[in-house]
Every structure is written in C-alpha cells, then in structure tokens.
mmCIF file of C-alpha atoms in Angstrom:
data_model
loop_
_atom_site.group_PDB
_atom_site.id
_atom_site.type_symbol
_atom_site.label_atom_id
_atom_site.label_comp_id
_atom_site.label_asym_id
_atom_site.label_seq_id
_atom_site.Cartn_x
_atom_site.Cartn_y
_atom_site.Cartn_z
ATOM 1 C CA ASP A 14 1.022 10.894 -21.099
ATOM 2 C CA ALA A 15 2.953 11.646 -17.921
ATOM 3 C CA GLY A 16 5.905 9.494 -18.857
ATOM 4 C CA VAL A 17 7.719 7.256 -16.417
ATOM 5 C CA ILE A 18 7.308 8.578 -12.880
ATOM 6 C CA GLN A 19 9.883 8.024 -10.179
ATOM 7 C CA SER A 20 9.856 8.980 -6.547
ATOM 8 C CA PRO A 21 11.515 10.362 -4.641
ATOM 9 C CA ARG A 22 13.649 12.509 -6.936
ATOM 10 C CA HIS A 23 16.275 12.910 -4.251
ATOM 11 C CA GLU A 24 16.971 10.786 -1.207
ATOM 12 C CA VAL A 25 19.565 11.341 1.466
ATOM 13 C CA THR A 26 19.883 8.686 4.109
ATOM 14 C CA GLU A 27 22.325 7.316 6.624
ATOM 15 C CA MET A 28 24.251 4.102 6.284
ATOM 16 C CA GLY A 29 22.259 1.144 7.521
ATOM 17 C CA GLN A 30 18.851 2.605 6.749
ATOM 18 C CA GLU A 31 16.361 1.028 4.396
ATOM 19 C CA VAL A 32 15.725 2.877 1.142
ATOM 20 C CA THR A 33 12.764 2.303 -1.165
ATOM 21 C CA LEU A 34 12.663 3.753 -4.662
ATOM 22 C CA ARG A 35 9.399 3.799 -6.572
ATOM 23 C CA CYS A 36 8.502 3.708 -10.231
ATOM 24 C CA LYS A 37 5.316 4.012 -12.211
ATOM 25 C CA PRO A 38 5.818 2.931 -15.838
ATOM 26 C CA ILE A 39 3.978 4.349 -18.808
ATOM 27 C CA SER A 40 0.521 2.866 -19.089
ATOM 28 C CA GLY A 41 0.447 -0.001 -21.579
ATOM 29 C CA HIS A 42 4.134 -0.765 -21.336
ATOM 30 C CA ASN A 43 4.828 -4.320 -20.296
ATOM 31 C CA SER A 44 8.563 -4.192 -19.651
ATOM 32 C CA LEU A 45 10.239 -2.344 -16.811
ATOM 33 C CA PHE A 46 13.914 -1.809 -16.146
ATOM 34 C CA TRP A 47 15.922 -0.573 -13.182
ATOM 35 C CA TYR A 48 19.320 0.994 -13.872
ATOM 36 C CA ARG A 49 22.027 2.454 -11.680
ATOM 37 C CA GLN A 50 24.359 5.159 -12.918
ATOM 38 C CA THR A 51 27.625 6.199 -11.283
ATOM 39 C CA MET A 52 30.672 8.031 -12.507
ATOM 40 C CA MET A 53 32.845 4.997 -11.958
ATOM 41 C CA ARG A 54 30.673 2.294 -13.499
ATOM 42 C CA GLY A 55 28.443 4.177 -15.912
ATOM 43 C CA LEU A 56 24.928 2.921 -16.611
ATOM 44 C CA GLU A 57 24.265 -0.580 -15.255
ATOM 45 C CA LEU A 58 21.151 -2.669 -15.752
ATOM 46 C CA LEU A 59 20.096 -4.031 -12.371
ATOM 47 C CA ILE A 60 16.934 -5.958 -13.201
ATOM 48 C CA TYR A 61 14.161 -6.052 -15.716
ATOM 49 C CA PHE A 62 10.595 -7.322 -15.668
ATOM 50 C CA ASN A 63 8.323 -8.602 -18.423
ATOM 51 C CA ASN A 64 4.629 -8.637 -17.542
ATOM 52 C CA ASN A 65 5.511 -8.055 -13.877
ATOM 53 C CA VAL A 66 7.801 -11.099 -13.763
ATOM 54 C CA PRO A 67 11.532 -10.606 -13.081
ATOM 55 C CA ILE A 68 13.400 -11.919 -16.108
ATOM 56 C CA ASP A 69 17.009 -11.080 -15.391
ATOM 57 C CA ASP A 70 18.300 -9.900 -12.046
ATOM 58 C CA SER A 71 21.933 -10.748 -12.665
ATOM 59 C CA GLY A 72 22.806 -7.088 -12.400
ATOM 60 C CA MET A 73 21.550 -6.765 -8.831
ATOM 61 C CA PRO A 74 24.758 -6.152 -6.886
ATOM 62 C CA GLU A 75 24.007 -8.093 -3.710
ATOM 63 C CA ASP A 76 21.337 -9.495 -1.459
ATOM 64 C CA ARG A 77 20.843 -6.066 0.037
ATOM 65 C CA PHE A 78 19.035 -5.119 -3.180
ATOM 66 C CA SER A 79 15.571 -6.377 -4.012
ATOM 67 C CA ALA A 80 12.987 -5.357 -6.595
ATOM 68 C CA LYS A 81 9.304 -6.075 -6.899
ATOM 69 C CA MET A 82 6.581 -5.399 -9.408
ATOM 70 C CA PRO A 83 3.265 -6.283 -7.773
ATOM 71 C CA ASN A 84 1.251 -5.005 -10.729
ATOM 72 C CA ALA A 85 1.677 -3.486 -14.167
ATOM 73 C CA SER A 86 1.670 0.072 -12.878
ATOM 74 C CA PHE A 87 4.105 -0.021 -9.989
ATOM 75 C CA SER A 88 7.570 -1.242 -9.083
ATOM 76 C CA THR A 89 9.920 -0.770 -6.157
ATOM 77 C CA LEU A 90 13.652 -1.113 -5.693
ATOM 78 C CA LYS A 91 14.665 -1.600 -2.093
ATOM 79 C CA ILE A 92 18.093 -1.409 -0.497
ATOM 80 C CA GLN A 93 18.407 -2.782 3.013
ATOM 81 C CA PRO A 94 20.723 -1.949 4.662
ATOM 82 C CA SER A 95 22.073 0.898 2.565
ATOM 83 C CA GLU A 96 25.788 1.656 2.296
ATOM 84 C CA PRO A 97 27.692 4.743 1.079
ATOM 85 C CA ARG A 98 28.772 2.884 -2.073
ATOM 86 C CA ASP A 99 25.112 2.624 -3.076
ATOM 87 C CA SER A 100 25.095 6.368 -3.731
ATOM 88 C CA ALA A 101 24.107 6.788 -7.365
ATOM 89 C CA VAL A 102 21.312 7.863 -9.669
ATOM 90 C CA TYR A 103 18.750 5.114 -10.086
ATOM 91 C CA PHE A 104 16.706 5.163 -13.289
ATOM 92 C CA CYS A 105 13.537 3.325 -14.051
ATOM 93 C CA ALA A 106 12.565 2.786 -17.705
ATOM 94 C CA SER A 107 9.636 1.138 -19.429
ATOM 95 C CA ARG A 108 8.965 -0.216 -22.874
ATOM 96 C CA GLN A 109 6.123 -1.584 -24.938
ATOM 97 C CA LYS A 110 5.966 -5.228 -25.875
ATOM 98 C CA SER A 111 8.577 -6.086 -28.466
ATOM 99 C CA THR A 112 7.210 -6.308 -31.967
ATOM 100 C CA SER A 113 9.093 -7.389 -35.019
ATOM 101 C CA GLY A 114 10.550 -4.420 -36.817
ATOM 102 C CA GLY A 115 9.312 -1.898 -34.293
ATOM 103 C CA ILE A 116 11.399 0.720 -32.579
ATOM 104 C CA ASN A 117 10.293 -0.162 -29.051
ATOM 105 C CA GLU A 118 12.626 2.323 -27.415
ATOM 106 C CA GLN A 119 12.910 2.546 -23.681
ATOM 107 C CA PHE A 120 11.419 5.575 -21.991
ATOM 108 C CA PHE A 121 13.352 6.690 -18.959
ATOM 109 C CA GLY A 122 12.105 8.301 -15.804
ATOM 110 C CA PRO A 123 13.859 11.357 -14.365
ATOM 111 C CA GLY A 124 15.864 9.232 -11.938
ATOM 112 C CA THR A 125 16.286 9.184 -8.170
ATOM 113 C CA ARG A 126 19.509 10.622 -6.847
ATOM 114 C CA LEU A 127 20.441 8.595 -3.779
ATOM 115 C CA THR A 128 23.049 9.720 -1.300
ATOM 116 C CA VAL A 129 23.987 7.411 1.545
ATOM 117 C CA LEU A 130 26.033 9.123 4.237
ATOM 118 C CA ALA B 6 32.920 -9.484 -24.267
ATOM 119 C CA GLN B 7 31.391 -6.045 -24.324
ATOM 120 C CA LYS B 8 28.150 -5.900 -26.231
ATOM 121 C CA ILE B 9 28.512 -2.182 -26.944
ATOM 122 C CA THR B 10 31.832 -0.362 -27.184
ATOM 123 C CA GLN B 11 32.221 3.386 -27.249
ATOM 124 C CA THR B 12 35.921 4.156 -27.488
ATOM 125 C CA GLN B 13 35.740 7.937 -27.170
ATOM 126 C CA PRO B 14 35.298 8.979 -23.547
ATOM 127 C CA GLY B 15 35.335 12.649 -24.523
ATOM 128 C CA MET B 16 34.973 14.634 -27.717
ATOM 129 C CA PHE B 17 35.164 18.322 -28.594
ATOM 130 C CA VAL B 18 33.627 20.001 -31.614
ATOM 131 C CA GLN B 19 33.406 23.551 -32.813
ATOM 132 C CA GLU B 20 29.947 25.030 -32.980
ATOM 133 C CA LYS B 21 28.318 24.554 -36.425
ATOM 134 C CA GLU B 22 30.725 21.748 -37.299
ATOM 135 C CA ALA B 23 29.755 18.090 -37.695
ATOM 136 C CA VAL B 24 30.925 15.410 -35.278
ATOM 137 C CA THR B 25 30.902 11.608 -35.338
ATOM 138 C CA LEU B 26 30.525 9.552 -32.174
ATOM 139 C CA ASP B 27 31.702 5.977 -32.544
ATOM 140 C CA CYS B 28 29.855 2.842 -31.512
ATOM 141 C CA THR B 29 30.624 -0.789 -32.250
ATOM 142 C CA TYR B 30 28.537 -3.714 -31.161
ATOM 143 C CA ASP B 31 28.851 -7.441 -30.715
ATOM 144 C CA THR B 32 26.032 -9.832 -31.512
ATOM 145 C CA SER B 33 25.435 -13.108 -33.267
ATOM 146 C CA ASP B 34 21.773 -12.285 -33.774
ATOM 147 C CA GLN B 35 20.419 -11.451 -37.200
ATOM 148 C CA SER B 36 17.669 -9.320 -35.705
ATOM 149 C CA TYR B 37 18.610 -6.452 -33.440
ATOM 150 C CA GLY B 38 18.053 -2.755 -32.924
ATOM 151 C CA LEU B 39 20.544 0.025 -32.279
ATOM 152 C CA PHE B 40 19.715 3.176 -30.347
ATOM 153 C CA TRP B 41 21.358 6.426 -29.384
ATOM 154 C CA TYR B 42 20.418 8.365 -26.279
ATOM 155 C CA LYS B 43 21.483 11.797 -25.093
ATOM 156 C CA GLN B 44 21.953 12.643 -21.430
ATOM 157 C CA PRO B 45 22.417 16.357 -20.744
ATOM 158 C CA SER B 46 23.778 17.649 -17.465
ATOM 159 C CA SER B 47 20.234 17.773 -16.093
ATOM 160 C CA GLY B 48 20.349 13.966 -16.015
ATOM 161 C CA GLU B 49 17.391 12.806 -18.082
ATOM 162 C CA MET B 50 17.865 10.254 -20.864
ATOM 163 C CA ILE B 51 16.565 11.375 -24.244
ATOM 164 C CA PHE B 52 16.037 9.023 -27.159
ATOM 165 C CA LEU B 53 17.606 10.317 -30.371
ATOM 166 C CA ILE B 54 17.590 7.778 -33.165
ATOM 167 C CA TYR B 55 17.052 4.120 -34.004
ATOM 168 C CA GLN B 56 18.432 1.715 -36.626
ATOM 169 C CA GLY B 57 17.033 -1.743 -37.192
ATOM 170 C CA SER B 58 19.351 -4.493 -38.343
ATOM 171 C CA TYR B 59 17.258 -5.063 -41.459
ATOM 172 C CA ASP B 60 17.027 -1.389 -42.385
ATOM 173 C CA GLU B 61 18.885 -0.853 -45.621
ATOM 174 C CA GLN B 62 19.091 2.894 -45.338
ATOM 175 C CA ASN B 63 20.849 4.847 -42.637
ATOM 176 C CA ALA B 64 18.447 6.364 -40.118
ATOM 177 C CA THR B 65 18.123 10.138 -39.973
ATOM 178 C CA GLU B 66 16.343 12.403 -37.501
ATOM 179 C CA GLY B 67 16.864 16.071 -38.149
ATOM 180 C CA ARG B 68 20.509 16.870 -37.451
ATOM 181 C CA TYR B 69 21.164 13.313 -36.282
ATOM 182 C CA SER B 70 22.075 10.506 -38.616
ATOM 183 C CA LEU B 71 23.320 7.013 -37.978
ATOM 184 C CA ASN B 72 26.161 5.661 -40.087
ATOM 185 C CA PHE B 73 25.275 1.982 -40.044
ATOM 186 C CA GLN B 74 27.953 -0.396 -41.305
ATOM 187 C CA LYS B 75 26.591 -3.845 -40.681
ATOM 188 C CA ALA B 76 29.621 -5.832 -41.789
ATOM 189 C CA ARG B 77 31.824 -3.826 -39.448
ATOM 190 C CA LYS B 78 29.208 -3.929 -36.690
ATOM 191 C CA SER B 79 29.377 -0.209 -36.237
ATOM 192 C CA ALA B 80 26.612 2.319 -35.688
ATOM 193 C CA ASN B 81 28.206 5.731 -35.452
ATOM 194 C CA LEU B 82 26.124 8.786 -34.627
ATOM 195 C CA VAL B 83 26.707 11.853 -36.770
ATOM 196 C CA ILE B 84 25.568 15.230 -35.499
ATOM 197 C CA SER B 85 25.597 17.934 -38.141
ATOM 198 C CA ALA B 86 25.782 21.661 -37.477
ATOM 199 C CA SER B 87 26.606 21.241 -33.783
ATOM 200 C CA GLN B 88 24.902 23.538 -31.326
ATOM 201 C CA LEU B 89 25.898 24.482 -27.794
ATOM 202 C CA GLY B 90 22.895 22.541 -26.536
ATOM 203 C CA ASP B 91 24.362 19.363 -27.971
ATOM 204 C CA SER B 92 26.913 19.271 -25.164
ATOM 205 C CA ALA B 93 25.980 16.130 -23.237
ATOM 206 C CA MET B 94 26.768 12.469 -22.707
ATOM 207 C CA TYR B 95 25.766 10.212 -25.582
ATOM 208 C CA PHE B 96 25.018 6.527 -25.105
ATOM 209 C CA CYS B 97 24.818 3.848 -27.742
ATOM 210 C CA ALA B 98 22.570 0.872 -26.955
ATOM 211 C CA MET B 99 21.468 -2.387 -28.547
ATOM 212 C CA ARG B 100 18.472 -4.653 -28.218
ATOM 213 C CA GLU B 101 18.897 -8.239 -29.361
ATOM 214 C CA ALA B 102 15.912 -10.269 -30.475
ATOM 215 C CA ASN B 103 17.017 -13.385 -28.615
ATOM 216 C CA THR B 104 17.192 -11.633 -25.251
ATOM 217 C CA GLY B 105 13.769 -10.143 -25.664
ATOM 218 C CA ASN B 106 13.620 -6.797 -24.029
ATOM 219 C CA GLN B 107 17.068 -6.492 -22.550
ATOM 220 C CA PHE B 108 19.053 -3.445 -23.575
ATOM 221 C CA TYR B 109 22.832 -3.197 -23.557
ATOM 222 C CA PHE B 110 24.375 0.244 -23.092
ATOM 223 C CA GLY B 111 27.841 1.519 -23.882
ATOM 224 C CA THR B 112 29.926 3.563 -21.469
ATOM 225 C CA GLY B 113 29.062 6.791 -23.200
ATOM 226 C CA THR B 114 30.883 9.648 -24.901
ATOM 227 C CA SER B 115 30.970 13.123 -23.419
ATOM 228 C CA LEU B 116 30.547 15.732 -26.150
ATOM 229 C CA THR B 117 31.486 19.348 -25.598
ATOM 230 C CA VAL B 118 30.546 21.929 -28.199
ATOM 231 C CA ILE B 119 32.894 24.906 -28.221
ATOM 232 C CA PRO B 120 31.544 28.312 -29.212
#
C-alpha cells in the first residue's frame, strides 16, 4: 500500500496566486481530512469528508479556502487568492469507516509545505 | 473548552530513562478512542498507540505504554528506555463516537532526549 499521497510536496508561490493541493487517500478508506500545521497555531483540522461528502468545514479559515472530493480516490484543497499568512504545512489524512471497538487510526500523508511570498 | 490538553510544551529526558507525556481530555461520550502520534523533525505523523474507552487494561506497544485514568480523563504516554531517536513532537488525539470520524488533537509536546 502506497499510503496517503500528497502533491506537491513543496510549493512556493506569490501572494494573490491560486494554489491547489492534491491528496489521494488510501484505497478503501472512506474518510478524508485536511489539516494545517503552523508554529503559531499547531495542528488545525480544516475540513473532513465522509464518503466524499463534506461533513464539517468549520475549520476552513475563510472563503479563500475551498475543498472538494469528486470521488473516493481524490481530493483537492484550493486557496484563491493566496496570502503570506497561508504559509504552512498542509496534511491530508484518511481513515477507514468507523467500527465499534476498532482502532481506526488516521493515516497521514507526508504533507505539502506551502510558502506564499 | 479544549477537547485535548497537553500542558507540557517541552520536555527533556536523559537517554535510557523513562519519560511521561501528559494528556487530558474532555468528553461527555461513553465511547471514545485516544491516540498518540509522533512527529519527528522530518515532518511525517506516525501513529504510536491507541486506547479505547472501554479497554480495561492500559495499552502497550513496545517501549510505549498509555497510562489511562478514566475517572481523571487522562491518557498519559510513557516512553521507557528513551532513545535519541525519540526526540520529536508528540500529539495526543481523541475520537468521539458521537462526532463520527472527527479527530481532536492537542497542541503537542516537544521531547528532547539528551545523550
């Protein structure tokens, strides 16, 4: 199993540009999470999907951020327009369907390090 | 209120000694799961150990053990025989049954193992 795949691994862009981060969850997992990690705010949950449907997007900072999951094997997080304060590491994680008594840990991708100049 | 509280921003431990990283949680659910993750300087998140709310025994995984005190709502991670490679950030997390798949993470504890 290849694990959770994220691309790009590093992204450097200029303020005002559109940024698209991509995630491929582990096959068979039905939940997908987008996190942002910064030194100041730690690890923040931005949005999560169950069966491709957004369940909770209360962590999405503003309208500049949007996330989609068109199918079970792909998700995107888009920032338009990007700002320097969006610089962070963005993690995608996936998880199997919750079962009573099961571990059901989240498996994290390697992250995308975004720098907005 | 914070769902997960980690009160130790930084900890130091001598190599080969044991160390305890604190974690308290807040939930009104009867069914929940507690997790610890390790994040080394390379950035990836590594799952370490899990404790279910109905598990009567403390979870153990090699040198990691979880000191689960349900009445106190604490789930401290104990690392025995610390190694230099244990230096990393450690995150405590919780999954509540009533929120389905949502995870709550603490702010993390930075552990430094001193040779």
